[in-house]
XYZ file of C-alpha atoms in Angstrom:
623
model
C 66.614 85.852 71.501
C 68.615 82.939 71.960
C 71.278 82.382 74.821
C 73.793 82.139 72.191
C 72.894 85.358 70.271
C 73.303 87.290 73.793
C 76.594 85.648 74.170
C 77.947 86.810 70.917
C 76.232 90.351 71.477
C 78.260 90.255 74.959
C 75.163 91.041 77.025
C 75.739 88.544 79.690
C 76.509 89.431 83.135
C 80.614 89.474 83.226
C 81.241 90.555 79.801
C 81.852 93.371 77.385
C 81.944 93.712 74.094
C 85.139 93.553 72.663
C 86.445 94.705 69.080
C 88.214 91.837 67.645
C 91.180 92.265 65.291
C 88.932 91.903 62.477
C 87.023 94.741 63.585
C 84.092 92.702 64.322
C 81.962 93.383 67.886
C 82.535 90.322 69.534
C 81.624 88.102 72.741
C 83.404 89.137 75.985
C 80.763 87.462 78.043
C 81.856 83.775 77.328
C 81.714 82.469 81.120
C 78.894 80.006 81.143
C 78.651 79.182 77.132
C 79.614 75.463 77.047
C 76.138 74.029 77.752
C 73.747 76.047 74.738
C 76.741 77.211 72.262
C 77.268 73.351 72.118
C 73.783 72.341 72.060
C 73.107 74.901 69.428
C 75.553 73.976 67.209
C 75.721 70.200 68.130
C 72.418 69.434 69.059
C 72.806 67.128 71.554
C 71.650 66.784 75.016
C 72.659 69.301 78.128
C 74.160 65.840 79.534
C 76.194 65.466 77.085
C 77.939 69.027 76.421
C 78.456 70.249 79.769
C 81.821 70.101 78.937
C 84.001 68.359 76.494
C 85.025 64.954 77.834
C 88.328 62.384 77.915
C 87.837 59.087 79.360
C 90.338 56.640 80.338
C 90.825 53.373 82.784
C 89.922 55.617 86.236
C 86.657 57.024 84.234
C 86.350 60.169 82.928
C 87.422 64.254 83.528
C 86.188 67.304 82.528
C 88.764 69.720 79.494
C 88.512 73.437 79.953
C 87.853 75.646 77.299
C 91.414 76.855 76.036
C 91.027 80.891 77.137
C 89.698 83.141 74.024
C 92.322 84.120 71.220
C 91.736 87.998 71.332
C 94.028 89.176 68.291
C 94.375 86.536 65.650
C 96.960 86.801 63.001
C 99.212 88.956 64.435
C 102.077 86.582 64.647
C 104.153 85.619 61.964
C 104.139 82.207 60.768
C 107.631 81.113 62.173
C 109.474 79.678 58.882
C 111.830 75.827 59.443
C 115.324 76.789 59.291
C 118.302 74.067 58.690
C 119.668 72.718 61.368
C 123.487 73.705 60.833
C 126.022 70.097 61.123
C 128.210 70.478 64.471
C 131.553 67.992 64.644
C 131.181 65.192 66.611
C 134.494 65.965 68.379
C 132.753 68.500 70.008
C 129.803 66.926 71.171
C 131.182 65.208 74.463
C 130.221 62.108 76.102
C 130.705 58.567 74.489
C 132.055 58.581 70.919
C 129.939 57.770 68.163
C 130.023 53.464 68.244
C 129.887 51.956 64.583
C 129.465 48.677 66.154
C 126.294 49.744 67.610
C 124.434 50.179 64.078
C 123.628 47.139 61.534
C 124.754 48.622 58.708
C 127.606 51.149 59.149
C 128.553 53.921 56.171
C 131.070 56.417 56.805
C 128.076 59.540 57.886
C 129.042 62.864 55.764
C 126.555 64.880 58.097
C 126.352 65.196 61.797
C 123.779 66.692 63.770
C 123.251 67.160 67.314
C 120.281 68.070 69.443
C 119.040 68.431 72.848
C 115.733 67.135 74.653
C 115.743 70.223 77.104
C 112.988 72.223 78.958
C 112.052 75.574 77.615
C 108.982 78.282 77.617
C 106.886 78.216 74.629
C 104.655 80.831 73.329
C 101.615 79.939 70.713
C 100.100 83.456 70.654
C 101.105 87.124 71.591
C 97.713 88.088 71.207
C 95.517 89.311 74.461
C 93.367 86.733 75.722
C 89.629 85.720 77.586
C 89.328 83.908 80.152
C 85.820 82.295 81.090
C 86.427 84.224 84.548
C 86.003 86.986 82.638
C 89.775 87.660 83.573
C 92.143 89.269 80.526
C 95.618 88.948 80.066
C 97.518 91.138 77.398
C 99.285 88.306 76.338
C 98.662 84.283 76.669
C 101.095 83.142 79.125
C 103.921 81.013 78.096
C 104.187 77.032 78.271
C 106.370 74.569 78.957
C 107.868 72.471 76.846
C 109.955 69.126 75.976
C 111.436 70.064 73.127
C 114.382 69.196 70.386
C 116.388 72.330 71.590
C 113.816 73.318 73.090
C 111.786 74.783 69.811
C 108.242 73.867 68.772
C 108.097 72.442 66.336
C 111.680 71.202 66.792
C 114.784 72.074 64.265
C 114.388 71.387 60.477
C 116.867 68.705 59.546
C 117.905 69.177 55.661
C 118.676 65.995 54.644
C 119.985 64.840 51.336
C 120.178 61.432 49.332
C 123.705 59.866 48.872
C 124.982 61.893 52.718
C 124.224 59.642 55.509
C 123.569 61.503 58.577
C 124.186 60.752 62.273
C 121.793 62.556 64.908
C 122.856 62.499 68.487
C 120.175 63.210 70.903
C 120.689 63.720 74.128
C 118.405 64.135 77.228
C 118.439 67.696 79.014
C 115.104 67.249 80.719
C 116.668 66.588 84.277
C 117.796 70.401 83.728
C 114.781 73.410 84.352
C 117.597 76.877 83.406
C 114.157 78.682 83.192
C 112.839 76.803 86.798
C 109.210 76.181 85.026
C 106.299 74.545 86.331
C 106.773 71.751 84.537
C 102.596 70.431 84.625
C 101.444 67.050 85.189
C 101.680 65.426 81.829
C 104.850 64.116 79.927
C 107.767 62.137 81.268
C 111.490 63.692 80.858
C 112.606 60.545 78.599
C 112.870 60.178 75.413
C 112.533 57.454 72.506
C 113.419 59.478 68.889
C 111.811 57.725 65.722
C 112.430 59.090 61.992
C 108.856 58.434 61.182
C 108.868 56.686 57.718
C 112.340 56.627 57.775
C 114.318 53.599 56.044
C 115.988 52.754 59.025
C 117.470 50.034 61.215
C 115.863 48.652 64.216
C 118.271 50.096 66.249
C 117.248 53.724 65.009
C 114.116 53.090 63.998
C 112.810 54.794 68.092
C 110.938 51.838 68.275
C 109.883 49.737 71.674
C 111.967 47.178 71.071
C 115.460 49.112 71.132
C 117.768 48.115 74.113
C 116.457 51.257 75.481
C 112.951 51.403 76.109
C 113.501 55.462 76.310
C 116.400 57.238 77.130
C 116.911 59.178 80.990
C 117.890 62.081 81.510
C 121.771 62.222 80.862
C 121.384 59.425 78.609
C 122.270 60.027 74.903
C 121.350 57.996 71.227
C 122.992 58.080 68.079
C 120.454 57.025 65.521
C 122.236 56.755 61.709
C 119.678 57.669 58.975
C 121.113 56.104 55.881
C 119.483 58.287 53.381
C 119.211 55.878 51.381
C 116.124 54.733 49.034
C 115.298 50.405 49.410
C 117.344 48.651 46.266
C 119.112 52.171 45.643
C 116.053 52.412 43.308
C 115.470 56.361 42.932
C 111.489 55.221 42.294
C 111.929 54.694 46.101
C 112.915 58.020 47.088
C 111.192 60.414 49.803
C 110.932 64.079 50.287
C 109.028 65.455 53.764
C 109.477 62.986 56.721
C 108.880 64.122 60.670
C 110.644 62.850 64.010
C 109.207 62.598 66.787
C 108.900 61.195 70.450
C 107.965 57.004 70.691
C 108.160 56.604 74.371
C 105.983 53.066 75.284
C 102.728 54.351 76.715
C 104.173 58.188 76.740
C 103.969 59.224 73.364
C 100.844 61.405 72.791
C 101.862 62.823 76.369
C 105.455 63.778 75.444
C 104.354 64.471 71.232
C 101.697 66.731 72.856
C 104.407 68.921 74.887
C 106.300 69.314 71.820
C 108.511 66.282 70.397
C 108.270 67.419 67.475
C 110.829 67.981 64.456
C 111.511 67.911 60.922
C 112.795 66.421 57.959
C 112.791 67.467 54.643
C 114.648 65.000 52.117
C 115.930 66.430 48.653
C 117.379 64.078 45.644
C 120.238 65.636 44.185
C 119.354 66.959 40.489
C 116.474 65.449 40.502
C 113.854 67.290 43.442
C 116.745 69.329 44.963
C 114.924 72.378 45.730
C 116.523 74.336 43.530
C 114.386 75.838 40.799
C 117.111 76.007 38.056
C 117.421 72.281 37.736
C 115.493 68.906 37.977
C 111.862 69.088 38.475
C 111.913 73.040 38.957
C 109.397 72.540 42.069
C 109.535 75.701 44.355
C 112.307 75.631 46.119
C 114.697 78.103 48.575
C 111.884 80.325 50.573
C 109.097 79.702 48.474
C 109.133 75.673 50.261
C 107.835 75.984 53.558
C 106.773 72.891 55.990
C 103.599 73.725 57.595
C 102.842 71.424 60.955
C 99.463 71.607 62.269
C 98.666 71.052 65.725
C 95.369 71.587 67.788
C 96.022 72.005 71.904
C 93.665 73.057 74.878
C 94.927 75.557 77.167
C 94.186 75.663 80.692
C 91.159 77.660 82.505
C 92.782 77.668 85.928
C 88.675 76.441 87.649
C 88.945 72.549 85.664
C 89.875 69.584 87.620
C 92.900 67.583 86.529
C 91.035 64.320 86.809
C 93.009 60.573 85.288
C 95.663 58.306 85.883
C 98.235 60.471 88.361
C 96.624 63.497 88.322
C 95.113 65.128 91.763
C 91.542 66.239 90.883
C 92.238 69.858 91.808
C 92.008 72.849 89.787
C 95.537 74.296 88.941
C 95.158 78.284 89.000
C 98.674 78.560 88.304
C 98.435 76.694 84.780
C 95.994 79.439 83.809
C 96.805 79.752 79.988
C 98.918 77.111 79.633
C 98.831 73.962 77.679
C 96.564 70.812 79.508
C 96.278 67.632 78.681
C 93.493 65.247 79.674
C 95.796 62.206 80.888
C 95.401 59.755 79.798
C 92.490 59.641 77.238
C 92.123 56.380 75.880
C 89.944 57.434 72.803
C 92.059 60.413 71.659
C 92.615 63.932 72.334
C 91.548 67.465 70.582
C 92.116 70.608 71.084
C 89.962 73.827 70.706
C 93.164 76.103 69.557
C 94.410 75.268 66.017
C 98.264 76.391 65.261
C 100.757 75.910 62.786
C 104.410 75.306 63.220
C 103.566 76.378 67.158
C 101.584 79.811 66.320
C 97.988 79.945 67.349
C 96.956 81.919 64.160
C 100.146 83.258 62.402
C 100.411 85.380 59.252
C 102.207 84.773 56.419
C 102.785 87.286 53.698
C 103.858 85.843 50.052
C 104.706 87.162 46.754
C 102.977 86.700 44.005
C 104.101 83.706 42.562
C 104.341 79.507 43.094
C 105.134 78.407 46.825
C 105.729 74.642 48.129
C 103.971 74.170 51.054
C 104.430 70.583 52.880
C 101.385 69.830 55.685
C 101.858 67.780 58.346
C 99.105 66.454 60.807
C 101.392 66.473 64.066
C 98.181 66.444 66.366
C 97.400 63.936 68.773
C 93.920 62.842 66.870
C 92.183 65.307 64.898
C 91.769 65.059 61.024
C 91.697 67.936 59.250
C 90.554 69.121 55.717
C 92.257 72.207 54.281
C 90.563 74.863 51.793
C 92.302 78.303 50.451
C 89.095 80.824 51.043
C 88.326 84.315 51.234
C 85.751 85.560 53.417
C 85.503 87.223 57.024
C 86.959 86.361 60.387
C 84.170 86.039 63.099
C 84.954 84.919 67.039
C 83.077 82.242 67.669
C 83.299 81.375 71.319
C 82.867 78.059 72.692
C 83.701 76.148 68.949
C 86.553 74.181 68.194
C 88.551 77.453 66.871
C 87.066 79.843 68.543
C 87.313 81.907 65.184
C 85.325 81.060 61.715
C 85.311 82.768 58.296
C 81.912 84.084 57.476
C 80.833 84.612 53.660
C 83.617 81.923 52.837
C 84.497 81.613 49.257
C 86.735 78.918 47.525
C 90.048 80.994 46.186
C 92.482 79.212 44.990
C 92.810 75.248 44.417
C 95.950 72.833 45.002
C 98.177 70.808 43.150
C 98.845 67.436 44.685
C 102.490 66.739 44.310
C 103.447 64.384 46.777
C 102.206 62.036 49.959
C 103.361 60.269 53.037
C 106.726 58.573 50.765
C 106.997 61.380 48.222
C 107.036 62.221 44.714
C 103.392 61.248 42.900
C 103.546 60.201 39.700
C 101.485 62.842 38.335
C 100.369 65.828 40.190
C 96.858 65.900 41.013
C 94.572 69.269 41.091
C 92.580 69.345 44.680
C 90.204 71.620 46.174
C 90.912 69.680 49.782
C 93.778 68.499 50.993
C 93.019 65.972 53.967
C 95.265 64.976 56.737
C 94.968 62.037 59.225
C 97.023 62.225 62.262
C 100.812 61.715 61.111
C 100.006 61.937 57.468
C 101.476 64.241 55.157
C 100.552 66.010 52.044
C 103.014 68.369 50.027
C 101.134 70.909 47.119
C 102.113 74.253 44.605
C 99.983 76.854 45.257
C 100.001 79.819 42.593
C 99.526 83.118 44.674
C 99.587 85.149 41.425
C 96.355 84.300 40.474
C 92.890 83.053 41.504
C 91.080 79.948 40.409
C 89.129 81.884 38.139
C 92.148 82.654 36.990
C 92.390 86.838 37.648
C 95.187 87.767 39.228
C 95.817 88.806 42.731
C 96.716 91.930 44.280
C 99.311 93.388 46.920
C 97.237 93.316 49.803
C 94.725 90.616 49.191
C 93.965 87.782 52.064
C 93.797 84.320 51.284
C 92.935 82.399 54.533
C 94.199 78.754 55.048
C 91.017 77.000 57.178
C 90.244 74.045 58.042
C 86.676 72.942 57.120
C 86.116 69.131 59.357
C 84.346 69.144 62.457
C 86.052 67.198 65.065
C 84.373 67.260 68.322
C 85.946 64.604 70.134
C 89.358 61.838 69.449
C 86.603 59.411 68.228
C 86.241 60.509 64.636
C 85.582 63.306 62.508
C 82.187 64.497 62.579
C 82.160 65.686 59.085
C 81.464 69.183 57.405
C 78.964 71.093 59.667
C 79.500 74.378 58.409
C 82.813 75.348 61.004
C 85.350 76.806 58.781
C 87.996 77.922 60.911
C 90.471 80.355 59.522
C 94.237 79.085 60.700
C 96.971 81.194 58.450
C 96.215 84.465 56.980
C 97.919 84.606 53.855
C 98.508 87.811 52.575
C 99.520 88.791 49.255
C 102.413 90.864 48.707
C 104.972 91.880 46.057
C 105.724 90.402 42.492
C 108.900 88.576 43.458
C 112.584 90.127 42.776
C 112.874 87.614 39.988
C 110.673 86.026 37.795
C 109.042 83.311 39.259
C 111.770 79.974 37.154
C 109.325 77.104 39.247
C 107.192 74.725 37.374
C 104.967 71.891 38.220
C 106.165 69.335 35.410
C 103.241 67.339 34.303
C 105.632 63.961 34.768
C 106.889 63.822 38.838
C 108.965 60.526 39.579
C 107.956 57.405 38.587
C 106.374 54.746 40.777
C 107.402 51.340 41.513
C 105.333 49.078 39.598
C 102.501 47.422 41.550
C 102.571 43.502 41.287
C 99.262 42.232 38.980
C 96.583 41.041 40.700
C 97.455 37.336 39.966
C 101.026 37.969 41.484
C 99.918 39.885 44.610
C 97.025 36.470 44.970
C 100.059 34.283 45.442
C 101.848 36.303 47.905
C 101.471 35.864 51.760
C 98.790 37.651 53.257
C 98.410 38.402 57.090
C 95.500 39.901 58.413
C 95.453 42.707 61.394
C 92.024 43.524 62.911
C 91.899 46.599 65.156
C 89.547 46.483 68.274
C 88.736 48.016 71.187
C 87.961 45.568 74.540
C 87.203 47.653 77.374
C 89.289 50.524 78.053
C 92.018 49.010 75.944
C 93.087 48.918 72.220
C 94.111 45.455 70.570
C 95.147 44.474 67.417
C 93.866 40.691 66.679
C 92.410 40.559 70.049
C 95.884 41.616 71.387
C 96.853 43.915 73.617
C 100.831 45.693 72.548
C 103.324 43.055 73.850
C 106.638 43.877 73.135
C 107.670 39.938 73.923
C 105.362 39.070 71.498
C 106.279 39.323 67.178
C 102.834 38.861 65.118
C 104.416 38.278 61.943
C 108.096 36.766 61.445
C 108.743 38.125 57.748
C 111.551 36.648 55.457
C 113.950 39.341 54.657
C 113.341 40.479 50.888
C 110.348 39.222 50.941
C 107.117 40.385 49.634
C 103.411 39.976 51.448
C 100.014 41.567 51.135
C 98.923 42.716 54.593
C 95.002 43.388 54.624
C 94.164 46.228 57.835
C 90.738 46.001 59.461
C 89.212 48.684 61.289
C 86.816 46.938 63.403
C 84.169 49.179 63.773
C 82.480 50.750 66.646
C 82.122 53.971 65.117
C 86.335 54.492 65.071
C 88.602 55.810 62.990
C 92.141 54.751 63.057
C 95.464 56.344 61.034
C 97.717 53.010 61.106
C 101.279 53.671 60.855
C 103.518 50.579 59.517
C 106.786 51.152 60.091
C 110.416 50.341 57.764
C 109.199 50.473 54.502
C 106.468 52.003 52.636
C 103.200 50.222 51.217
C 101.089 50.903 48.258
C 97.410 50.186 48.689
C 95.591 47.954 46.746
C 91.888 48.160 47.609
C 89.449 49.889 50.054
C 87.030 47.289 50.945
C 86.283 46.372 47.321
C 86.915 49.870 45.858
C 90.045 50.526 43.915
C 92.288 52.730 46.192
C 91.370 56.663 46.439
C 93.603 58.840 44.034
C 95.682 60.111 47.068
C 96.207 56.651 48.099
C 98.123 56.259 44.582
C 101.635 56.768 45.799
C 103.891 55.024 48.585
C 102.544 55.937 51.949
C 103.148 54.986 55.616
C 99.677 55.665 57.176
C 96.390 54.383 56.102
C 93.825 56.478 57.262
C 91.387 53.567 58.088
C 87.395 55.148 58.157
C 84.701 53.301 59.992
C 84.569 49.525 59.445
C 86.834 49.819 56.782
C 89.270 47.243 54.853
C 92.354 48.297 53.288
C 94.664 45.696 51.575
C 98.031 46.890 50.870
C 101.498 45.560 48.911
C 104.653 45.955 51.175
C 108.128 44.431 51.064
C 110.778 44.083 53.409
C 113.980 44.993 52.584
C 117.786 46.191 53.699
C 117.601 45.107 57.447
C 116.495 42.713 59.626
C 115.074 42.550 63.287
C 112.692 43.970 65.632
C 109.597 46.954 64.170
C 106.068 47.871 65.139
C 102.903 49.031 63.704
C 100.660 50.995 65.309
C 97.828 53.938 65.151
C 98.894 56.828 65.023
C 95.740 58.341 67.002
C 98.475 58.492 70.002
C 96.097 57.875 72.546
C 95.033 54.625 71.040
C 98.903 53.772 70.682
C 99.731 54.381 74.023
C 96.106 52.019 75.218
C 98.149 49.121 73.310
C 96.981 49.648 69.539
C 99.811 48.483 68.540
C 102.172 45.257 67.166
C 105.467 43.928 67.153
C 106.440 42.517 63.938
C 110.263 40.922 62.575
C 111.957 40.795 59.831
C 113.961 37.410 59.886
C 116.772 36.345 57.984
């Protein structure tokens, strides 16, 4: 018998066998598994899977194995709520400064939130450690967060109401007197991420501020506002989130993270009486994925400012391999900051808006049936034997909204920062029967991602992250629709027009422990393209190879891709986007223009450990 049929048997010395939620006998005795569950399932080389690796400028450190997930799915999925408007004459501190902002409307919404310290729980559930030590519940972690939530508070935006957001720093305070770990700076830099926004509220590096202290506060005016007033330009689902030079997969990792949901009046309003008739009111939820490793107490913290010791007192709680230059995964999946949550529906059409806010990790999503299984020592720790397809998407929007059409999928896939928003129809099955109270539908993800480098592809992990289960007929009859027109697309140039444009190349590289971008390190003195204001360019992004994958985030405005290599763009790439998920030694051309502002923006990838190693460019718009 193999080692790794003993382990999940729990006949090694140290362990018992445990019943898992799913009333499945499970491994207890997990202490020594990394070396054959990985080669098993891996097949590679005892040197290489003693242990999961990070690397960085100082060499390379050992990650724990995050503690085992006990009880799955006992949590509720925790729901976005609006943020509710405060008046700025209550806030405190220096007065909002029109002067400060490049274009200045008369804001109809104010918001205000706090960067402040708090405890964060992922899981309720009982928990493993490889010490063969239990806990009845995972212990808490600390956080930076926007008001000290994870994910941080759903802003509910609307076309036609510009909106001012104060944030202000509250990390010099610790009310709760947490450790506060070793990763993370208390500073702050807060970028609208695809937002149509000025420079000076874009969160970029080359505000006056390169991030904000602790006392320090930012007023950042979102315009809501679509380029040209066109409506073909409008957005639905952005996210905000920390941009701190060389801190932001530290400080996005301990949870600078928020929302924003954008709605066009009459048109995609989220009400289901009027417009489109999407699913709107409860039946839209944001769902924001995010894969962490927790702490086994026995690793050391090796990299840049770390000790090399073992920290018994972060036993549980969230770790970070500082600074890994090729990107960081975790071995816990959760969504909207629960390890494993539950969510019970009725039976009838639900919105449901992803968003990749992990560090590196790709994911593909499938609806399935089947059986929950632990699975120690895999990226998940749980998997869904006899896994059936159940139900199939509809495609209705990407990174800068409304499709044109929607688009029937059986996976949705996310790159890091990307977003995808779909209709699923819990009434009914794909083979069309209906469902019943009590059914389980399991949201899983189905890409192996073993380490920041790149996916490794479909090896037969299909990790079971929200338990969906079926509930009642709703109170009233289900008035959604999925219209088979969405909102029309700006018209992409011809091919002879888009020839006689500028074009500007951007080749992404790696030369030594450092990320460049046309054999450039990040250089916020230096611009690599000065761009006319209302102009119009082609910009061709080249993944240089090296077995790599790169997510490339442009910021300001939207682009609409052209080819892959010399492919015609994917279907999901038909619609404005932000990211271009760039595979190995790929080529992607793209159309952008540059409009409403001028000044000072950056692209970068949005594998954060690769932006904060320098993959990334300054850029201006010019006059």
């Amino acid at each position: 018998m193999k080692r790794r049929d003993l382990i999940k048997l729990g006949m090694l010395a140290g362990g018992s066998a445990i019943l898992s939620s799913s009333g499945l006998s499970s491994a207890a005795g997990y202490i020594n598994r990394d070396l054959e569950i990985r080669n098993t399932k891996l097949k590679k080389s005892p040197a290489d899977t003693q242990k999961p690796k990070f690397s960085n400028g100082s060499g390379e450190g050992d990650m724990p194995f995050s503690p085992l997930i006990l009880n799955p799915f006992i949590d509720p999925l925790p729901i976005p709520q609006p943020l509710q408007q405060t008046d700025p004459r209550t806030w405190g501190g220096p007065a909002v400064n029109p002067s400060e902002h490049q274009i200045w409307v008369k804001p109809k919404e104010f918001y205000r939130i706090k960067l402040e310290v708090a405890p964060h729980s992922f899981s309720s559930s009982r928990v493993l450690f490889s010490d063969g030590t239990e806990m009845a519940k995972l212990p808490d972690s600390t956080i930076y967060g926007f008001n000290g939530t994870f994910p941080g508070p759903m802003i509910h935006a609307t076309y036609g109401r510009p909106a001012i957001v104060r944030f202000e720093n509250h990390l010099g305070n610790n009310p709760y007197g947490l450790d506060l770990g070793d990763f993370g700076r208390p500073v702050f830099l807060t970028h609208l991420h695809n937002g149509h926004s000025a420079p000076e509220s874009d969160g970029n590096p080359f505000h006056r501020h390169h991030s904000y202290e602790p006392g320090e506060v930012c007023d950042n005016l979102y315009l809501n506002w679509p380029p040209d007033g066109d409506p073909r330009e409008k957005q639905s689902f952005l996210w905000y989130h920390d941009h701190t030079h060389e801190n932001t997969s530290t400080n996005v990792y301990k949870g600078m993270v928020g929302l924003y949901t954008l709605y066009d009046p009459d048109f995609d309003c989220g009400d289901e009486t009027k417009g489109l008739r999407l699913p709107g009111f409860e039946y839209d939820i944001p769902m924001a994925l995010y894969d962490c490793r927790l702490d086994d107490g026995v690793t050391p913290h090796n990299g840049l400012d770390q000790d090399g010791l073992p920290h018994p007192e972060n036993l549980g709680k969230l770790f970070f391999g500082h600074y890994p230059n090729h990107g960081f995964v975790g071995d816990i999946f959760t969504v909207n900051g629960k390890a494993y949550p539950y969510l019970e529906v009725k039976r009838r059409k639900y919105r449901l808006r992803f968003l990749d806010c992990s560090i590196a990790r790709w994911y593909e999503l499938m609806l399935m049936t089947g059986t929950t299984r632990l699975e120690p020592g895999m990226d998940g720790q749980w998997q869904l034997d006899n896994a059936q397809q159940a139900m199939r998407f509809t495609l209705i929007a990407g990174d800068g909204g409304l499709r044109a059409t929607p688009l029937d999928r059986n996976i949705i896939a996310l790159a890091p920062a990307k977003r995808r928003e779909v209709v699923v129809d819990f009434s009914r099955y794909m083979d069309g029967s209906p469902t019943q109270k009590g059914d389980v539908v399991y949201l899983c993800n189905i890409l192996t991602m073993d380490e920041g480098r790149k996916p490794d592809g479909r090896e037969g992990e299909i990790v079971p992250m929200v338990k969906i289960i079926i509930g009642d007929d709703p109170d009233v009859p289900d008035l959604s629709m999925v219209p088979p027109v969405l909102r029309e697309l700006p018209p992409l140039p011809p091919q002879s027009y888009l020839n006689g444009l500028r074009h500007r190349r951007f080749e992404l590289e790696r030369d030594g422990d450092t990320w460049t971008i046309n054999d450039e390190p990040f250089d916020p003195t230096i611009s690599l393209a000065d761009v006319p204001k209302n102009s119009e360019e082609v910009w061709i992004i080249e993944n240089g190879g090296g077995g790599w994958v790169h997510p490339m985030h442009l910021h300001q405005e939207e682009h609409r891709v052209i080819r892959r290599d010399d492919n015609p763009p994917f279907p999901e790439d038909q619609v404005k986007e932000d990211v271009i998920a760039l595979g190995e030694g790929e080529e992607v051309r793209v159309y952008r223009k540059f409009r409403t502002f001028t000044g000072r923006y950056v692209a970068h990838c949005h594998n954060l450990a690769h932006e904060d190693h320098a993959m990334m460019f300054g850029w201006t718009i010019v006059p």
